Amino acid sequence: MSNFQYRRLDKNDVAVLLVDHQTGLTNLVQDFSPDDFKNNVLALGDIAEYFKLPTILTTSFEDGPNGPLVPELKAQFPDAPYIARPGNINAWDNEDFVNAVKATGKKQLLIAGIVTEVCVAFPALSALEEGYEVFVVADASGTFNQTTRQAAWSRMEAAGAQLMTWFGVACELHRDWRNDVEGLGTLFSNHLPNYRCLINSYNAGKAAAAK
Amino acid sequence: MSNFQYRRLDKNDVAVLLVDHQTGLTNLVQDFSPDDFKNNVLALGDIAEYFKLPTILTTSFEDGPNGPLVPELKAQFPDAPYIARPGNINAWDNEDFVNAVKATGKKQLLIAGIVTEVCVAFPALSALEEGYEVFVVADASGTFNQTTRQAAWSRMEAAGAQLMTWFGVACELHRDWRNDVEGLGTLFSNHLPNYRCLINSYNAGKAAAAK
Amino acid sequence: MSNFQYRRLDKNDVAVLLVDHQTGLTNLVQDFSPDDFKNNVLALGDIAEYFKLPTILTTSFEDGPNGPLVPELKAQFPDAPYIARPGNINAWDNEDFVNAVKATGKKQLLIAGIVTEVCVAFPALSALEEGYEVFVVADASGTFNQTTRQAAWSRMEAAGAQLMTWFGVACELHRDWRNDVEGLGTLFSNHLPNYRCLINSYNAGKAAAAK
Amino acid sequence: MSNFQYRRLDKNDVAVLLVDHQTGLTNLVQDFSPDDFKNNVLALGDIAEYFKLPTILTTSFEDGPNGPLVPELKAQFPDAPYIARPGNINAWDNEDFVNAVKATGKKQLLIAGIVTEVCVAFPALSALEEGYEVFVVADASGTFNQTTRQAAWSRMEAAGAQLMTWFGVACELHRDWRNDVEGLGTLFSNHLPNYRCLINSYNAGKAAAAK
Amino acid sequence: MSNFQYRRLDKNDVAVLLVDHQTGLTNLVQDFSPDDFKNNVLALGDIAEYFKLPTILTTSFEDGPNGPLVPELKAQFPDAPYIARPGNINAWDNEDFVNAVKATGKKQLLIAGIVTEVCVAFPALSALEEGYEVFVVADASGTFNQTTRQAAWSRMEAAGAQLMTWFGVACELHRDWRNDVEGLGTLFSNHLPNYRCLINSYNAGKAAAAK
Amino acid sequence: MSNFQYRRLDKNDVAVLLVDHQTGLTNLVQDFSPDDFKNNVLALGDIAEYFKLPTILTTSFEDGPNGPLVPELKAQFPDAPYIARPGNINAWDNEDFVNAVKATGKKQLLIAGIVTEVCVAFPALSALEEGYEVFVVADASGTFNQTTRQAAWSRMEAAGAQLMTWFGVACELHRDWRNDVEGLGTLFSNHLPNYRCLINSYNAGKAAAAK
Amino acid sequence: MSNFQYRRLDKNDVAVLLVDHQTGLTNLVQDFSPDDFKNNVLALGDIAEYFKLPTILTTSFEDGPNGPLVPELKAQFPDAPYIARPGNINAWDNEDFVNAVKATGKKQLLIAGIVTEVCVAFPALSALEEGYEVFVVADASGTFNQTTRQAAWSRMEAAGAQLMTWFGVACELHRDWRNDVEGLGTLFSNHLPNYRCLINSYNAGKAAAAK
Amino acid sequence: MSNFQYRRLDKNDVAVLLVDHQTGLTNLVQDFSPDDFKNNVLALGDIAEYFKLPTILTTSFEDGPNGPLVPELKAQFPDAPYIARPGNINAWDNEDFVNAVKATGKKQLLIAGIVTEVCVAFPALSALEEGYEVFVVADASGTFNQTTRQAAWSRMEAAGAQLMTWFGVACELHRDWRNDVEGLGTLFSNHLPNYRCLINSYNAGKAAAAK
């Protein structure tokens, strides 16, 4: 008999780590279309905000070519711990960052960043080694090309990280639509254009019937 | 020496879970062409019917934008347990659904649904945790794009789910053509256009020779 | 100023030529998935029937490896001229075929077949030379691979053939939904799974509102 | 010597035709990712607004499964002529629509819509026949798949339509950045995520230097 | 420390199972181009012959639409055990087949066939359960499309099968070019067109220098 | 009315130009798989031989890195004019080559070679300028990647070259199967693996029926 | 009879226009891999230098987010006319640029730039209108994605521009290897890694034979 | 709780094995574009040199069609152990090679080569069996096509090899930018064209601000 244990996202036990979503580095991402990638990253930001998940921002050399943190994220989390790393490539090598993670008291970590095989994979592997449950938000993490992405995924899978995408994250955190239909529906409407269309078609139908 | 145990589909021990194959959600699926996806889902329906597998239908918010259950499935399983979930995203969080599964008395579960990383993956992981053998019918499950699908597959593979496609499911259940050549052949002819062509070519050849 | 003349499909002036949609040849088609291709060909058949377009069937060596005409088409057009060519590769080299075309009295020809660069392109070029307006139903025509298809399209475009797909053909022939909403809607519902979903969602919404 | 005449978009001589960007039809589009398509359509809307181009909206059966006009467009052009066609598939077959076009007094038409081979191609061909210069905004026009798109493009190219994408349209209309750096830059920043990143990196650099 | 054991192909301990490489079934394969697939299958045949590996042929319903065994393989292994299964879909359910495998006395099995998720995967899983070391020749195994292939690979990987391609198989069996440069070189020249070109270029250079 | 003239391959008026199919250059081709490309080139060779078309071979620097002519072609046309160009990149710049073409007395030219945008396109454009009818055998011509190929095709299309693939060439030359079923069937069987399968299935069926 | 005239690149009549190859804009290019695009652009630079073609550099807002001209090009053409346009999007709208072009006295223009549909297409169309022969170096021109590129190519093809890639340009300019084997070979070795390999293999073979 | 141990590259404990990067074999690689592959291999060479990692070169039959070692690598590591294997296909079967590895005293091995499933996978599996930590530099390893690559990756993953790409390797070795910003930045600038652009844009901005 299998002894698999379903490590399931629990909104009371999750912290979000946004690693190096900087404007320069974003210009290197080519495994997603720019529109898709922007949407995915901002969807993750909205999820963190909606579920009030403790969120930690970190950047690498933001005064250099890597560029500043994407402004939308900066604006969305004005009070979040913000660690501008002076040089550590693996965020987990930075004591302030690890302390910020520990300070959340959470044991499940949602990680996304640029580039996948470095800024995401390195802290993911470090966190796994320290016993955290690691969930990679794969579509809010970008890199140079598909081959690089596949290799990065392979390494993280082998280490026990769970690969998810932002929509699955939102659903697993929410558990039950009855907790808030309006709120989750709005989030989906804002980040899933085709779901927004379904909603609009549906509402139009209802409005017509009501006449 | 390997201690691998081949957990093989046994038609006497299988239940089929069709999760959220709803008309609105179907409009979100983009990792298959619409024709391919429709064909795969209906093929799975025909398999469940042909092998008389206990089948459970469930939907999420079918009165809203997600839309009603695909009519063909509704018509095909008029007496199947049908759980219109009031809000649980993971069908396994719904007591009625789990009870329906348990009531089948089967320990092998064939799961398909929309979208793969949520409506399929969540109950698959829950069922694995409870000791069921889980077989995902990967081509009767759809989602937003290829990247999301790959991540969903990765999470389910790591948990011990077996990834299959409808043709393999039918073959593993049937075991031996001699059990019913006509029946299985018809099922394949209806859902594999190129196999249908082989049959037609063959029959035409036989007919010609008989003249 | 442009002197372009819009040669528009006119249901009173169109004949349909279905060239070599045979079961063996279908097994060679790899520029579409089998489900997509079957759907496209049968959609074209339904269009021809729905609009009562004179339709001509022809095959090449149907008693050999090429196989018989796809049975669905044979059944759909029992009274159509049916030319089993004794050897001409270009159907237009067959006098009976050309006579059948001429007997329709139409000057617009919708052509589809297998394989695109031969069974479609050759008669298309011949018909263009004789002054017919030629419309290739590109997605009801299949061939070995994408490269071959591109070359075939290039040759036909250069000759003045108009490349269309079955959905555009139906729409251009119908002109106005008011001519028959039910009929055209049914045709689309049968051959566009995602449109069928839109219709089902819409009807469910209306039904719910009516309660 | 070539006698090619560069028919160049002139902001004083352009009207924009947005044809059937409805919520239901949008759910059929699969030749772009939903994020890309939404972005492209809204970018075109912003261009029309920014350059104050006369814009005409039209829909087909918006009370049925095709769904209402995408709300963003409706809100953006509250005073635009809005023709809810009672049944004409080709918008150009609708007298009100043609009158609205003529009333603009423009001879260059930017056309986009859903689906490309019908709602875009049909009026494009009709307008070309009447002597208009037609520019198809190819990336704000969607359809079922890549093959259908290629066929639709082929037919419109052969008729003399110019294929463009929204970025090229904006640039050709603007002609010179000095006309308004701020305005065009904002438009690009809103619809080209990677250009927005370039701007943010640049501004951060300037800010740093100013310290 | 890792306790990985490299289960390496040993030409003295390998048997080859060619499962259902039949002419009809070959017409269903679409995850390889026909040229590539033919080449890969015949390369595997040549490997089996070259290394004098005991080879077992089996077919399913070869008098029906599945068609006869590919003639080249039939001719290449006139004395090989040949099991025309009367109905078992999983070759391992056929006692004669299993007996033939056991009679070889080998514990490493190279398996290839059509279609991958059934004719290859089923006996692969059965053999793994019985303690054989299973090596799937992935490029000499074909199926309906890439998605089906990926699911089939996933199931076999999870069970412990090693995925290889024919070139790797040949190299791992040969171990050292000095065992026979001529023989292996010829095999590669026959099945790797670009390697053949390298050889021809090289020989031409040598011949020129010798003048 | 169209004044299109169908310039159709006439086996009595065709010469074949094989330009720079050399072993080194073949190693540069990446727009086809090596198996597909080899098959296509040899199929064209067999067509030239089968239809007894005057064939001209030419190479560029065959004693250097470009390598010798592919040996199969050399062997197949021992008596063909063979022009080892001393340096002209465009074969048409070589007087011997043009003289050889003129000596055939044919006005239709089938051209294939490596690489498409140079060794094929240059002589194709030159020949078009001199009034020849040029048919490019697109799948027997290879180059560095798909983008390069598309650009090369575009330039040749614009000049009036007809793009064909080897199968279409064979069919257009043969005109009628009755001219020689056996011969053409053999050619197809040798170069279309899936057609060979159709033939084998058919023959097996006939043999079975004859028992 | 065709009246096609082969407008062939003549190194004595060609000028090269490099339009907006700036570092910021390069970060927007996603229709080529960054390695491929860099290689193609630098290859074109080397061609211009090697053939001593008059070359004109121009940039758009190089002090802003678009970034400076790619340094390699700046260094390679220190004495070339360099027009930093103050705002004109179409370089041809800039009088200095057009004067620089006219000053070359050439009537054939090789154009490449970023992005294809704007910085390349606009001046290409303007130059065609003025009677220049325009050759687009398609692989040294980049843009946002494949769809945008296809539309840009379509517009330029329709206008009479010839689409080429850098390798074809070099070959058409050089005409005959005997003009300089060493020079052209070095250029190819530097920009075609696989050709470099052919040369190295060849030289190694010669060296070995000489021992 | 997970007991995953992060086996992290430690520049003091790493040796680099470059296996069969020969000019002939490079001509067989088709799973990367030639530019990408060349760049990746040379990037790995620069990493080995930059971090002063002991590097071992080995080749197979370099006097035959496989060709000599890529000259750049030969020049870069003049004093590295260089094992021209007399025939062993698996480098690990060669005693000199294994001795060279052992002589480095390192327990982490970075392996890359041509072709992936043989020259990389075989020694990787052998080294894993002997207890080494194996890191495959996946993008500096090439093979015939994507399918072969996927199978090769699968086998190595299952054995416990970690799949990385050169950029991740450099980052994991460097750990902290403060160790040497200049050096690592130069390496990235040389091998990541888009990162080079970011740097150039940044420097231009700084220079402008300094005026």
PDB file of N, CA and C in Angstrom, chain D residues 1-2 4-8 32 135 149 153 157 162-165 167-168 171-172 174-178 181 192 194-195 198-199 202, chain G residues 7 24 27-28 30 61 63-66 86-90 93 115 117-118 122 125-126 128-129 144 147-148 150-151 154-155 159:
ATOM      1  N   MET D   1      11.313  49.338 -63.657  1.00  0.00           N
ATOM      2  CA  MET D   1      11.224  49.969 -62.343  1.00  0.00           C
ATOM      3  C   MET D   1       9.898  49.670 -61.674  1.00  0.00           C
ATOM      4  N   SER D   2       9.976  49.428 -60.398  1.00  0.00           N
ATOM      5  CA  SER D   2       8.779  49.134 -59.616  1.00  0.00           C
ATOM      6  C   SER D   2       7.840  50.330 -59.624  1.00  0.00           C
ATOM      7  N   PHE D   4       5.465  50.473 -57.225  1.00  0.00           N
ATOM      8  CA  PHE D   4       4.810  50.258 -55.937  1.00  0.00           C
ATOM      9  C   PHE D   4       4.474  51.593 -55.271  1.00  0.00           C
ATOM     10  N   GLN D   5       3.267  51.677 -54.761  1.00  0.00           N
ATOM     11  CA  GLN D   5       2.894  52.864 -54.016  1.00  0.00           C
ATOM     12  C   GLN D   5       2.678  52.483 -52.555  1.00  0.00           C
ATOM     13  N   TYR D   6       3.399  53.136 -51.695  1.00  0.00           N
ATOM     14  CA  TYR D   6       3.325  52.824 -50.264  1.00  0.00           C
ATOM     15  C   TYR D   6       2.036  53.422 -49.703  1.00  0.00           C
ATOM     16  N   ARG D   7       1.037  52.596 -49.515  1.00  0.00           N
ATOM     17  CA  ARG D   7      -0.211  53.058 -48.894  1.00  0.00           C
ATOM     18  C   ARG D   7       0.018  53.021 -47.388  1.00  0.00           C
ATOM     19  N   ARG D   8       0.216  54.171 -46.869  1.00  0.00           N
ATOM     20  CA  ARG D   8       0.687  54.326 -45.495  1.00  0.00           C
ATOM     21  C   ARG D   8      -0.446  54.846 -44.633  1.00  0.00           C
ATOM     22  N   PHE D  32      -4.049  32.280 -30.416  1.00  0.00           N
ATOM     23  CA  PHE D  32      -3.244  33.099 -29.498  1.00  0.00           C
ATOM     24  C   PHE D  32      -3.508  32.592 -28.087  1.00  0.00           C
ATOM     25  N   PHE D 135      -6.372  47.549 -43.926  1.00  0.00           N
ATOM     26  CA  PHE D 135      -5.263  47.101 -43.081  1.00  0.00           C
ATOM     27  C   PHE D 135      -5.841  46.179 -42.028  1.00  0.00           C
ATOM     28  N   ARG D 149      -5.989  30.307 -39.522  1.00  0.00           N
ATOM     29  CA  ARG D 149      -5.443  31.660 -39.653  1.00  0.00           C
ATOM     30  C   ARG D 149      -4.636  31.812 -40.925  1.00  0.00           C
ATOM     31  N   TRP D 153      -5.348  34.520 -43.811  1.00  0.00           N
ATOM     32  CA  TRP D 153      -4.354  35.515 -44.231  1.00  0.00           C
ATOM     33  C   TRP D 153      -4.109  35.420 -45.734  1.00  0.00           C
ATOM     34  N   GLU D 157      -4.426  38.536 -48.199  1.00  0.00           N
ATOM     35  CA  GLU D 157      -3.214  39.017 -48.895  1.00  0.00           C
ATOM     36  C   GLU D 157      -3.444  39.062 -50.400  1.00  0.00           C
ATOM     37  N   GLN D 162      -3.464  44.733 -46.421  1.00  0.00           N
ATOM     38  CA  GLN D 162      -2.143  44.775 -45.797  1.00  0.00           C
ATOM     39  C   GLN D 162      -2.242  44.172 -44.396  1.00  0.00           C
ATOM     40  N   LEU D 163      -1.393  43.213 -44.121  1.00  0.00           N
ATOM     41  CA  LEU D 163      -1.392  42.580 -42.806  1.00  0.00           C
ATOM     42  C   LEU D 163      -0.477  43.352 -41.860  1.00  0.00           C
ATOM     43  N   MET D 164      -1.037  43.795 -40.766  1.00  0.00           N
ATOM     44  CA  MET D 164      -0.224  44.493 -39.784  1.00  0.00           C
ATOM     45  C   MET D 164      -0.533  43.938 -38.395  1.00  0.00           C
ATOM     46  N   THR D 165       0.246  44.373 -37.428  1.00  0.00           N
ATOM     47  CA  THR D 165      -0.046  44.047 -36.038  1.00  0.00           C
ATOM     48  C   THR D 165      -0.147  45.370 -35.281  1.00  0.00           C
ATOM     49  N   PHE D 167       1.286  46.937 -32.925  1.00  0.00           N
ATOM     50  CA  PHE D 167       2.437  47.790 -32.669  1.00  0.00           C
ATOM     51  C   PHE D 167       2.825  48.567 -33.921  1.00  0.00           C
ATOM     52  N   GLY D 168       2.807  47.887 -35.049  1.00  0.00           N
ATOM     53  CA  GLY D 168       3.118  48.560 -36.311  1.00  0.00           C
ATOM     54  C   GLY D 168       2.089  49.627 -36.639  1.00  0.00           C
ATOM     55  N   CYS D 171       2.828  52.702 -34.572  1.00  0.00           N
ATOM     56  CA  CYS D 171       4.032  53.397 -35.040  1.00  0.00           C
ATOM     57  C   CYS D 171       3.784  54.121 -36.362  1.00  0.00           C
ATOM     58  N   GLU D 172       3.041  53.469 -37.261  1.00  0.00           N
ATOM     59  CA  GLU D 172       2.822  54.112 -38.557  1.00  0.00           C
ATOM     60  C   GLU D 172       1.890  55.316 -38.418  1.00  0.00           C
ATOM     61  N   HIS D 174       1.698  57.204 -35.685  1.00  0.00           N
ATOM     62  CA  HIS D 174       2.338  58.258 -34.891  1.00  0.00           C
ATOM     63  C   HIS D 174       3.394  59.017 -35.689  1.00  0.00           C
ATOM     64  N   ARG D 175       4.096  58.303 -36.514  1.00  0.00           N
ATOM     65  CA  ARG D 175       5.128  58.872 -37.399  1.00  0.00           C
ATOM     66  C   ARG D 175       6.361  59.399 -36.665  1.00  0.00           C
ATOM     67  N   ASP D 176       6.153  60.212 -35.645  1.00  0.00           N
ATOM     68  CA  ASP D 176       7.319  60.856 -35.032  1.00  0.00           C
ATOM     69  C   ASP D 176       7.100  60.922 -33.523  1.00  0.00           C
ATOM     70  N   TRP D 177       8.039  60.380 -32.791  1.00  0.00           N
ATOM     71  CA  TRP D 177       7.916  60.373 -31.329  1.00  0.00           C
ATOM     72  C   TRP D 177       7.705  61.797 -30.783  1.00  0.00           C
ATOM     73  N   ARG D 178       8.261  62.770 -31.474  1.00  0.00           N
ATOM     74  CA  ARG D 178       8.159  64.139 -30.949  1.00  0.00           C
ATOM     75  C   ARG D 178       6.726  64.655 -30.896  1.00  0.00           C
ATOM     76  N   VAL D 181       5.822  62.053 -26.860  1.00  0.00           N
ATOM     77  CA  VAL D 181       6.610  60.946 -26.302  1.00  0.00           C
ATOM     78  C   VAL D 181       5.851  60.288 -25.162  1.00  0.00           C
ATOM     79  N   LEU D 192       3.117  46.399 -23.823  1.00  0.00           N
ATOM     80  CA  LEU D 192       4.337  45.628 -24.130  1.00  0.00           C
ATOM     81  C   LEU D 192       5.098  45.440 -22.819  1.00  0.00           C
ATOM     82  N   ASN D 194       7.596  43.888 -21.853  1.00  0.00           N
ATOM     83  CA  ASN D 194       9.056  43.989 -21.872  1.00  0.00           C
ATOM     84  C   ASN D 194       9.530  45.412 -22.169  1.00  0.00           C
ATOM     85  N   TYR D 195       8.731  46.163 -22.900  1.00  0.00           N
ATOM     86  CA  TYR D 195       9.097  47.561 -23.115  1.00  0.00           C
ATOM     87  C   TYR D 195       8.912  48.340 -21.811  1.00  0.00           C
ATOM     88  N   LEU D 198      11.943  47.872 -19.883  1.00  0.00           N
ATOM     89  CA  LEU D 198      13.040  48.728 -20.342  1.00  0.00           C
ATOM     90  C   LEU D 198      12.890  50.131 -19.753  1.00  0.00           C
ATOM     91  N   ILE D 199      11.668  50.635 -19.798  1.00  0.00           N
ATOM     92  CA  ILE D 199      11.422  51.983 -19.278  1.00  0.00           C
ATOM     93  C   ILE D 199      11.710  52.040 -17.788  1.00  0.00           C
ATOM     94  N   TYR D 202      15.376  51.930 -17.115  1.00  0.00           N
ATOM     95  CA  TYR D 202      15.983  53.193 -17.514  1.00  0.00           C
ATOM     96  C   TYR D 202      15.707  54.280 -16.464  1.00  0.00           C
TER      97      TYR D 202
ATOM     98  N   ARG G   7      16.568  40.471 -60.122  1.00  0.00           N
ATOM     99  CA  ARG G   7      17.288  41.593 -59.514  1.00  0.00           C
ATOM    100  C   ARG G   7      18.262  41.004 -58.518  1.00  0.00           C
ATOM    101  N   GLY G  24      18.531  48.073 -25.946  1.00  0.00           N
ATOM    102  CA  GLY G  24      17.221  47.909 -25.330  1.00  0.00           C
ATOM    103  C   GLY G  24      16.261  47.185 -26.259  1.00  0.00           C
ATOM    104  N   ASN G  27      16.528  43.509 -26.510  1.00  0.00           N
ATOM    105  CA  ASN G  27      15.896  42.753 -25.427  1.00  0.00           C
ATOM    106  C   ASN G  27      14.418  42.461 -25.681  1.00  0.00           C
ATOM    107  N   LEU G  28      13.842  43.059 -26.716  1.00  0.00           N
ATOM    108  CA  LEU G  28      12.441  42.785 -27.051  1.00  0.00           C
ATOM    109  C   LEU G  28      12.289  41.656 -28.058  1.00  0.00           C
ATOM    110  N   GLN G  30      12.041  38.273 -29.734  1.00  0.00           N
ATOM    111  CA  GLN G  30      11.780  36.901 -29.279  1.00  0.00           C
ATOM    112  C   GLN G  30      11.443  35.953 -30.433  1.00  0.00           C
ATOM    113  N   PHE G  61      16.129  57.343 -30.442  1.00  0.00           N
ATOM    114  CA  PHE G  61      16.140  57.643 -29.011  1.00  0.00           C
ATOM    115  C   PHE G  61      17.167  56.843 -28.244  1.00  0.00           C
ATOM    116  N   ASP G  63      19.309  57.595 -26.221  1.00  0.00           N
ATOM    117  CA  ASP G  63      19.566  57.987 -24.834  1.00  0.00           C
ATOM    118  C   ASP G  63      18.447  57.545 -23.894  1.00  0.00           C
ATOM    119  N   GLY G  64      17.420  56.946 -24.421  1.00  0.00           N
ATOM    120  CA  GLY G  64      16.309  56.499 -23.587  1.00  0.00           C
ATOM    121  C   GLY G  64      16.312  54.990 -23.427  1.00  0.00           C
ATOM    122  N   PRO G  65      15.158  54.427 -23.138  1.00  0.00           N
ATOM    123  CA  PRO G  65      15.063  52.991 -22.883  1.00  0.00           C
ATOM    124  C   PRO G  65      15.497  52.128 -24.064  1.00  0.00           C
ATOM    125  N   ASN G  66      15.432  52.677 -25.264  1.00  0.00           N
ATOM    126  CA  ASN G  66      15.830  51.875 -26.424  1.00  0.00           C
ATOM    127  C   ASN G  66      17.301  51.485 -26.375  1.00  0.00           C
ATOM    128  N   PRO G  86      16.002  62.094 -34.218  1.00  0.00           N
ATOM    129  CA  PRO G  86      15.417  62.802 -33.074  1.00  0.00           C
ATOM    130  C   PRO G  86      13.992  62.363 -32.772  1.00  0.00           C
ATOM    131  N   GLY G  87      13.382  61.577 -33.641  1.00  0.00           N
ATOM    132  CA  GLY G  87      12.010  61.198 -33.335  1.00  0.00           C
ATOM    133  C   GLY G  87      11.296  60.440 -34.440  1.00  0.00           C
ATOM    134  N   ASN G  88      11.800  60.539 -35.677  1.00  0.00           N
ATOM    135  CA  ASN G  88      11.123  59.861 -36.779  1.00  0.00           C
ATOM    136  C   ASN G  88      11.159  58.352 -36.549  1.00  0.00           C
ATOM    137  N   ILE G  89      10.018  57.746 -36.631  1.00  0.00           N
ATOM    138  CA  ILE G  89       9.972  56.296 -36.434  1.00  0.00           C
ATOM    139  C   ILE G  89      10.433  55.605 -37.704  1.00  0.00           C
ATOM    140  N   ASN G  90       9.920  56.046 -38.821  1.00  0.00           N
ATOM    141  CA  ASN G  90      10.377  55.538 -40.116  1.00  0.00           C
ATOM    142  C   ASN G  90      11.658  56.288 -40.464  1.00  0.00           C
ATOM    143  N   ASP G  93      11.762  58.908 -43.069  1.00  0.00           N
ATOM    144  CA  ASP G  93      11.186  60.237 -42.839  1.00  0.00           C
ATOM    145  C   ASP G  93      12.248  61.240 -42.390  1.00  0.00           C
ATOM    146  N   VAL G 115      12.304  46.831 -34.644  1.00  0.00           N
ATOM    147  CA  VAL G 115      11.661  45.582 -34.915  1.00  0.00           C
ATOM    148  C   VAL G 115      11.233  45.511 -36.375  1.00  0.00           C
ATOM    149  N   GLU G 117       8.599  44.778 -38.186  1.00  0.00           N
ATOM    150  CA  GLU G 117       7.400  45.353 -38.816  1.00  0.00           C
ATOM    151  C   GLU G 117       7.423  46.867 -38.821  1.00  0.00           C
ATOM    152  N   VAL G 118       8.360  47.480 -38.100  1.00  0.00           N
ATOM    153  CA  VAL G 118       8.425  48.934 -38.046  1.00  0.00           C
ATOM    154  C   VAL G 118       9.748  49.438 -38.628  1.00  0.00           C
ATOM    155  N   PHE G 122       8.991  49.839 -42.532  1.00  0.00           N
ATOM    156  CA  PHE G 122       8.643  51.200 -42.959  1.00  0.00           C
ATOM    157  C   PHE G 122       9.665  51.769 -43.954  1.00  0.00           C
ATOM    158  N   LEU G 125       9.416  49.937 -47.327  1.00  0.00           N
ATOM    159  CA  LEU G 125       8.305  50.330 -48.184  1.00  0.00           C
ATOM    160  C   LEU G 125       8.562  51.707 -48.809  1.00  0.00           C
ATOM    161  N   SER G 126       9.123  52.598 -48.000  1.00  0.00           N
ATOM    162  CA  SER G 126       9.427  53.931 -48.531  1.00  0.00           C
ATOM    163  C   SER G 126      10.452  53.848 -49.651  1.00  0.00           C
ATOM    164  N   LEU G 128      11.119  51.273 -51.564  1.00  0.00           N
ATOM    165  CA  LEU G 128      10.526  50.642 -52.744  1.00  0.00           C
ATOM    166  C   LEU G 128       9.736  51.661 -53.546  1.00  0.00           C
ATOM    167  N   GLU G 129       9.023  52.500 -52.841  1.00  0.00           N
ATOM    168  CA  GLU G 129       8.212  53.505 -53.523  1.00  0.00           C
ATOM    169  C   GLU G 129       9.093  54.453 -54.334  1.00  0.00           C
ATOM    170  N   PHE G 144       8.795  40.763 -31.951  1.00  0.00           N
ATOM    171  CA  PHE G 144       8.230  40.244 -30.708  1.00  0.00           C
ATOM    172  C   PHE G 144       7.912  38.755 -30.726  1.00  0.00           C
ATOM    173  N   THR G 147       4.257  35.475 -35.054  1.00  0.00           N
ATOM    174  CA  THR G 147       3.079  35.992 -35.750  1.00  0.00           C
ATOM    175  C   THR G 147       3.347  37.390 -36.300  1.00  0.00           C
ATOM    176  N   THR G 148       3.960  38.201 -35.469  1.00  0.00           N
ATOM    177  CA  THR G 148       4.307  39.545 -35.922  1.00  0.00           C
ATOM    178  C   THR G 148       5.262  39.477 -37.109  1.00  0.00           C
ATOM    179  N   GLN G 150       5.554  37.109 -39.316  1.00  0.00           N
ATOM    180  CA  GLN G 150       4.875  36.662 -40.537  1.00  0.00           C
ATOM    181  C   GLN G 150       4.080  37.801 -41.171  1.00  0.00           C
ATOM    182  N   ALA G 151       3.419  38.581 -40.343  1.00  0.00           N
ATOM    183  CA  ALA G 151       2.653  39.700 -40.895  1.00  0.00           C
ATOM    184  C   ALA G 151       3.595  40.715 -41.543  1.00  0.00           C
ATOM    185  N   SER G 154       4.773  39.439 -44.837  1.00  0.00           N
ATOM    186  CA  SER G 154       3.700  39.491 -45.829  1.00  0.00           C
ATOM    187  C   SER G 154       3.586  40.879 -46.451  1.00  0.00           C
ATOM    188  N   ARG G 155       3.641  41.894 -45.615  1.00  0.00           N
ATOM    189  CA  ARG G 155       3.489  43.258 -46.131  1.00  0.00           C
ATOM    190  C   ARG G 155       4.658  43.628 -47.047  1.00  0.00           C
ATOM    191  N   ALA G 159       4.867  44.201 -51.343  1.00  0.00           N
ATOM    192  CA  ALA G 159       5.373  45.450 -51.901  1.00  0.00           C
ATOM    193  C   ALA G 159       6.525  45.229 -52.872  1.00  0.00           C
TER     194      ALA G 159
END
